[in-house]
Amino acid sequence: NAIICYVIAGGLMACAGVLYISQYGYIAPSTGLASSSFIMSAFLPMFIGTALAKYSNRNIGVIMGAIIQASLSSALVKLGASSSLNTVFNGAAVLLLLVYVSNSHKILIAKAHNIKKQKALAEIEQN
């Protein structure tokens, strides 16, 4: 299954390259981290979908994440922000979502502890 997925992905990338060259005539090679903004913009909907997976289907969460990310990027463009700021914003959003998702169980434990504490205080006040 994985090999078939890689073959299909490679074929689709080849088609995208042919379409790009037919429209623009050339592709400028880039090295280093020049394409990292594209990667971060692809990861952001995935992580938003993971964070929303507790409340809905994961696929719907990824679609909602893509809509949220496109809306936020459009809002930054409307505000006159540069593309560098958009990249920084996407990276910060990915970092915050990773911190939230990796620590969500600790947040739930803290909430449960606070609820038990409030119940104990309520019982003490009743007596």
PDB file of N, CA and C in Angstrom, residues 62-121:
ATOM      1  N   VAL A  62      -9.454  18.323   9.571  1.00  0.00           N
ATOM      2  CA  VAL A  62      -8.418  18.775   8.639  1.00  0.00           C
ATOM      3  C   VAL A  62      -9.000  19.767   7.639  1.00  0.00           C
ATOM      4  N   ILE A  63     -10.213  19.508   7.159  1.00  0.00           N
ATOM      5  CA  ILE A  63     -10.867  20.452   6.243  1.00  0.00           C
ATOM      6  C   ILE A  63     -11.110  21.778   6.950  1.00  0.00           C
ATOM      7  N   MET A  64     -11.587  21.716   8.183  1.00  0.00           N
ATOM      8  CA  MET A  64     -11.783  22.951   8.952  1.00  0.00           C
ATOM      9  C   MET A  64     -10.442  23.651   9.194  1.00  0.00           C
ATOM     10  N   GLY A  65      -9.389  22.879   9.433  1.00  0.00           N
ATOM     11  CA  GLY A  65      -8.062  23.456   9.610  1.00  0.00           C
ATOM     12  C   GLY A  65      -7.581  24.177   8.362  1.00  0.00           C
ATOM     13  N   ALA A  66      -7.847  23.588   7.191  1.00  0.00           N
ATOM     14  CA  ALA A  66      -7.460  24.244   5.938  1.00  0.00           C
ATOM     15  C   ALA A  66      -8.230  25.540   5.740  1.00  0.00           C
ATOM     16  N   ILE A  67      -9.515  25.527   6.092  1.00  0.00           N
ATOM     17  CA  ILE A  67     -10.328  26.743   5.969  1.00  0.00           C
ATOM     18  C   ILE A  67      -9.835  27.806   6.943  1.00  0.00           C
ATOM     19  N   ILE A  68      -9.546  27.405   8.175  1.00  0.00           N
ATOM     20  CA  ILE A  68      -9.054  28.358   9.181  1.00  0.00           C
ATOM     21  C   ILE A  68      -7.712  28.940   8.751  1.00  0.00           C
ATOM     22  N   GLN A  69      -6.811  28.084   8.262  1.00  0.00           N
ATOM     23  CA  GLN A  69      -5.492  28.558   7.848  1.00  0.00           C
ATOM     24  C   GLN A  69      -5.596  29.495   6.659  1.00  0.00           C
ATOM     25  N   ALA A  70      -6.443  29.175   5.682  1.00  0.00           N
ATOM     26  CA  ALA A  70      -6.608  30.058   4.524  1.00  0.00           C
ATOM     27  C   ALA A  70      -7.223  31.388   4.940  1.00  0.00           C
ATOM     28  N   SER A  71      -8.169  31.343   5.872  1.00  0.00           N
ATOM     29  CA  SER A  71      -8.792  32.583   6.348  1.00  0.00           C
ATOM     30  C   SER A  71      -7.792  33.461   7.086  1.00  0.00           C
ATOM     31  N   LEU A  72      -6.975  32.846   7.945  1.00  0.00           N
ATOM     32  CA  LEU A  72      -5.973  33.622   8.676  1.00  0.00           C
ATOM     33  C   LEU A  72      -4.909  34.193   7.746  1.00  0.00           C
ATOM     34  N   SER A  73      -4.498  33.418   6.743  1.00  0.00           N
ATOM     35  CA  SER A  73      -3.517  33.923   5.777  1.00  0.00           C
ATOM     36  C   SER A  73      -4.094  35.076   4.970  1.00  0.00           C
ATOM     37  N   SER A  74      -5.364  34.947   4.574  1.00  0.00           N
ATOM     38  CA  SER A  74      -6.014  36.036   3.836  1.00  0.00           C
ATOM     39  C   SER A  74      -6.151  37.277   4.701  1.00  0.00           C
ATOM     40  N   ALA A  75      -6.451  37.078   5.979  1.00  0.00           N
ATOM     41  CA  ALA A  75      -6.574  38.226   6.887  1.00  0.00           C
ATOM     42  C   ALA A  75      -5.236  38.940   7.041  1.00  0.00           C
ATOM     43  N   LEU A  76      -4.147  38.174   7.136  1.00  0.00           N
ATOM     44  CA  LEU A  76      -2.828  38.796   7.242  1.00  0.00           C
ATOM     45  C   LEU A  76      -2.474  39.569   5.975  1.00  0.00           C
ATOM     46  N   VAL A  77      -2.859  39.043   4.812  1.00  0.00           N
ATOM     47  CA  VAL A  77      -2.602  39.754   3.556  1.00  0.00           C
ATOM     48  C   VAL A  77      -3.417  41.040   3.508  1.00  0.00           C
ATOM     49  N   LYS A  78      -4.675  40.972   3.933  1.00  0.00           N
ATOM     50  CA  LYS A  78      -5.528  42.167   3.948  1.00  0.00           C
ATOM     51  C   LYS A  78      -4.997  43.227   4.902  1.00  0.00           C
ATOM     52  N   LEU A  79      -4.350  42.798   5.984  1.00  0.00           N
ATOM     53  CA  LEU A  79      -3.773  43.746   6.936  1.00  0.00           C
ATOM     54  C   LEU A  79      -2.443  44.317   6.453  1.00  0.00           C
ATOM     55  N   GLY A  80      -1.953  43.815   5.322  1.00  0.00           N
ATOM     56  CA  GLY A  80      -0.714  44.330   4.759  1.00  0.00           C
ATOM     57  C   GLY A  80       0.536  43.677   5.304  1.00  0.00           C
ATOM     58  N   ALA A  81       0.397  42.515   5.913  1.00  0.00           N
ATOM     59  CA  ALA A  81       1.560  41.816   6.470  1.00  0.00           C
ATOM     60  C   ALA A  81       2.367  41.172   5.345  1.00  0.00           C
ATOM     61  N   SER A  82       3.659  41.066   5.547  1.00  0.00           N
ATOM     62  CA  SER A  82       4.523  40.458   4.536  1.00  0.00           C
ATOM     63  C   SER A  82       4.386  38.934   4.566  1.00  0.00           C
ATOM     64  N   SER A  83       4.910  38.296   3.535  1.00  0.00           N
ATOM     65  CA  SER A  83       4.848  36.834   3.493  1.00  0.00           C
ATOM     66  C   SER A  83       5.735  36.217   4.575  1.00  0.00           C
ATOM     67  N   SER A  84       6.782  36.932   4.966  1.00  0.00           N
ATOM     68  CA  SER A  84       7.636  36.432   6.057  1.00  0.00           C
ATOM     69  C   SER A  84       6.868  36.375   7.368  1.00  0.00           C
ATOM     70  N   LEU A  85       6.050  37.394   7.619  1.00  0.00           N
ATOM     71  CA  LEU A  85       5.238  37.397   8.831  1.00  0.00           C
ATOM     72  C   LEU A  85       4.204  36.278   8.790  1.00  0.00           C
ATOM     73  N   ASN A  86       3.669  36.003   7.609  1.00  0.00           N
ATOM     74  CA  ASN A  86       2.721  34.902   7.454  1.00  0.00           C
ATOM     75  C   ASN A  86       3.402  33.572   7.775  1.00  0.00           C
ATOM     76  N   THR A  87       4.639  33.398   7.329  1.00  0.00           N
ATOM     77  CA  THR A  87       5.390  32.179   7.627  1.00  0.00           C
ATOM     78  C   THR A  87       5.662  32.057   9.120  1.00  0.00           C
ATOM     79  N   VAL A  88       6.037  33.160   9.751  1.00  0.00           N
ATOM     80  CA  VAL A  88       6.277  33.156  11.200  1.00  0.00           C
ATOM     81  C   VAL A  88       4.986  32.811  11.937  1.00  0.00           C
ATOM     82  N   PHE A  89       3.869  33.382  11.499  1.00  0.00           N
ATOM     83  CA  PHE A  89       2.578  33.107  12.123  1.00  0.00           C
ATOM     84  C   PHE A  89       2.224  31.627  11.990  1.00  0.00           C
ATOM     85  N   ASN A  90       2.421  31.048  10.795  1.00  0.00           N
ATOM     86  CA  ASN A  90       2.129  29.625  10.604  1.00  0.00           C
ATOM     87  C   ASN A  90       3.010  28.755  11.493  1.00  0.00           C
ATOM     88  N   GLY A  91       4.295  29.083  11.587  1.00  0.00           N
ATOM     89  CA  GLY A  91       5.195  28.314  12.448  1.00  0.00           C
ATOM     90  C   GLY A  91       4.812  28.407  13.913  1.00  0.00           C
ATOM     91  N   ALA A  92       4.442  29.614  14.359  1.00  0.00           N
ATOM     92  CA  ALA A  92       4.026  29.789  15.754  1.00  0.00           C
ATOM     93  C   ALA A  92       2.731  29.031  16.032  1.00  0.00           C
ATOM     94  N   ALA A  93       1.807  29.037  15.069  1.00  0.00           N
ATOM     95  CA  ALA A  93       0.547  28.312  15.247  1.00  0.00           C
ATOM     96  C   ALA A  93       0.797  26.809  15.337  1.00  0.00           C
ATOM     97  N   VAL A  94       1.694  26.290  14.500  1.00  0.00           N
ATOM     98  CA  VAL A  94       2.037  24.862  14.562  1.00  0.00           C
ATOM     99  C   VAL A  94       2.652  24.530  15.918  1.00  0.00           C
ATOM    100  N   LEU A  95       3.559  25.381  16.387  1.00  0.00           N
ATOM    101  CA  LEU A  95       4.199  25.154  17.686  1.00  0.00           C
ATOM    102  C   LEU A  95       3.173  25.159  18.818  1.00  0.00           C
ATOM    103  N   LEU A  96       2.271  26.135  18.821  1.00  0.00           N
ATOM    104  CA  LEU A  96       1.245  26.203  19.867  1.00  0.00           C
ATOM    105  C   LEU A  96       0.317  24.997  19.829  1.00  0.00           C
ATOM    106  N   LEU A  97      -0.072  24.573  18.629  1.00  0.00           N
ATOM    107  CA  LEU A  97      -0.944  23.404  18.523  1.00  0.00           C
ATOM    108  C   LEU A  97      -0.234  22.133  18.988  1.00  0.00           C
ATOM    109  N   LEU A  98       1.058  22.002  18.680  1.00  0.00           N
ATOM    110  CA  LEU A  98       1.801  20.832  19.155  1.00  0.00           C
ATOM    111  C   LEU A  98       1.895  20.818  20.672  1.00  0.00           C
ATOM    112  N   VAL A  99       2.136  21.975  21.267  1.00  0.00           N
ATOM    113  CA  VAL A  99       2.195  22.058  22.733  1.00  0.00           C
ATOM    114  C   VAL A  99       0.843  21.698  23.326  1.00  0.00           C
ATOM    115  N   TYR A 100      -0.240  22.213  22.734  1.00  0.00           N
ATOM    116  CA  TYR A 100      -1.575  21.926  23.255  1.00  0.00           C
ATOM    117  C   TYR A 100      -1.907  20.440  23.132  1.00  0.00           C
ATOM    118  N   VAL A 101      -1.674  19.868  21.957  1.00  0.00           N
ATOM    119  CA  VAL A 101      -2.032  18.464  21.738  1.00  0.00           C
ATOM    120  C   VAL A 101      -1.195  17.544  22.623  1.00  0.00           C
ATOM    121  N   SER A 102       0.090  17.850  22.792  1.00  0.00           N
ATOM    122  CA  SER A 102       0.933  16.972  23.608  1.00  0.00           C
ATOM    123  C   SER A 102       0.647  17.110  25.100  1.00  0.00           C
ATOM    124  N   ASN A 103       0.049  18.211  25.531  1.00  0.00           N
ATOM    125  CA  ASN A 103      -0.238  18.414  26.951  1.00  0.00           C
ATOM    126  C   ASN A 103      -1.727  18.392  27.271  1.00  0.00           C
ATOM    127  N   SER A 104      -2.563  18.002  26.331  1.00  0.00           N
ATOM    128  CA  SER A 104      -4.006  18.044  26.571  1.00  0.00           C
ATOM    129  C   SER A 104      -4.421  17.093  27.693  1.00  0.00           C
ATOM    130  N   HIS A 105      -3.737  15.958  27.834  1.00  0.00           N
ATOM    131  CA  HIS A 105      -4.090  15.037  28.920  1.00  0.00           C
ATOM    132  C   HIS A 105      -3.778  15.651  30.282  1.00  0.00           C
ATOM    133  N   LYS A 106      -2.715  16.441  30.360  1.00  0.00           N
ATOM    134  CA  LYS A 106      -2.386  17.107  31.622  1.00  0.00           C
ATOM    135  C   LYS A 106      -3.438  18.156  31.971  1.00  0.00           C
ATOM    136  N   ILE A 107      -3.956  18.823  30.961  1.00  0.00           N
ATOM    137  CA  ILE A 107      -5.012  19.818  31.187  1.00  0.00           C
ATOM    138  C   ILE A 107      -6.265  19.135  31.712  1.00  0.00           C
ATOM    139  N   LEU A 108      -6.612  17.982  31.132  1.00  0.00           N
ATOM    140  CA  LEU A 108      -7.792  17.247  31.600  1.00  0.00           C
ATOM    141  C   LEU A 108      -7.612  16.757  33.035  1.00  0.00           C
ATOM    142  N   ILE A 109      -6.419  16.301  33.373  1.00  0.00           N
ATOM    143  CA  ILE A 109      -6.151  15.850  34.746  1.00  0.00           C
ATOM    144  C   ILE A 109      -6.276  17.018  35.714  1.00  0.00           C
ATOM    145  N   ALA A 110      -5.749  18.180  35.339  1.00  0.00           N
ATOM    146  CA  ALA A 110      -5.840  19.361  36.203  1.00  0.00           C
ATOM    147  C   ALA A 110      -7.291  19.794  36.388  1.00  0.00           C
ATOM    148  N   LYS A 111      -8.096  19.718  35.322  1.00  0.00           N
ATOM    149  CA  LYS A 111      -9.514  20.071  35.440  1.00  0.00           C
ATOM    150  C   LYS A 111     -10.236  19.102  36.371  1.00  0.00           C
ATOM    151  N   ALA A 112      -9.947  17.806  36.235  1.00  0.00           N
ATOM    152  CA  ALA A 112     -10.581  16.814  37.104  1.00  0.00           C
ATOM    153  C   ALA A 112     -10.172  17.031  38.554  1.00  0.00           C
ATOM    154  N   HIS A 113      -8.924  17.378  38.787  1.00  0.00           N
ATOM    155  CA  HIS A 113      -8.450  17.650  40.144  1.00  0.00           C
ATOM    156  C   HIS A 113      -9.167  18.864  40.730  1.00  0.00           C
ATOM    157  N   ASN A 114      -9.349  19.907  39.921  1.00  0.00           N
ATOM    158  CA  ASN A 114     -10.053  21.103  40.394  1.00  0.00           C
ATOM    159  C   ASN A 114     -11.516  20.814  40.700  1.00  0.00           C
ATOM    160  N   ILE A 115     -12.155  19.957  39.905  1.00  0.00           N
ATOM    161  CA  ILE A 115     -13.554  19.601  40.155  1.00  0.00           C
ATOM    162  C   ILE A 115     -13.667  18.838  41.472  1.00  0.00           C
ATOM    163  N   LYS A 116     -12.745  17.892  41.711  1.00  0.00           N
ATOM    164  CA  LYS A 116     -12.757  17.153  42.979  1.00  0.00           C
ATOM    165  C   LYS A 116     -12.532  18.095  44.155  1.00  0.00           C
ATOM    166  N   LYS A 117     -11.643  19.042  43.978  1.00  0.00           N
ATOM    167  CA  LYS A 117     -11.348  20.005  45.037  1.00  0.00           C
ATOM    168  C   LYS A 117     -12.577  20.862  45.346  1.00  0.00           C
ATOM    169  N   GLN A 118     -13.281  21.305  44.289  1.00  0.00           N
ATOM    170  CA  GLN A 118     -14.484  22.118  44.490  1.00  0.00           C
ATOM    171  C   GLN A 118     -15.585  21.318  45.172  1.00  0.00           C
ATOM    172  N   LYS A 119     -15.727  20.037  44.812  1.00  0.00           N
ATOM    173  CA  LYS A 119     -16.734  19.197  45.457  1.00  0.00           C
ATOM    174  C   LYS A 119     -16.407  18.998  46.933  1.00  0.00           C
ATOM    175  N   ALA A 120     -15.136  18.799  47.233  1.00  0.00           N
ATOM    176  CA  ALA A 120     -14.730  18.621  48.631  1.00  0.00           C
ATOM    177  C   ALA A 120     -14.988  19.891  49.430  1.00  0.00           C
ATOM    178  N   LEU A 121     -14.703  21.053  48.846  1.00  0.00           N
ATOM    179  CA  LEU A 121     -14.973  22.319  49.531  1.00  0.00           C
ATOM    180  C   LEU A 121     -16.467  22.541  49.731  1.00  0.00           C
TER     181      LEU A 121
END
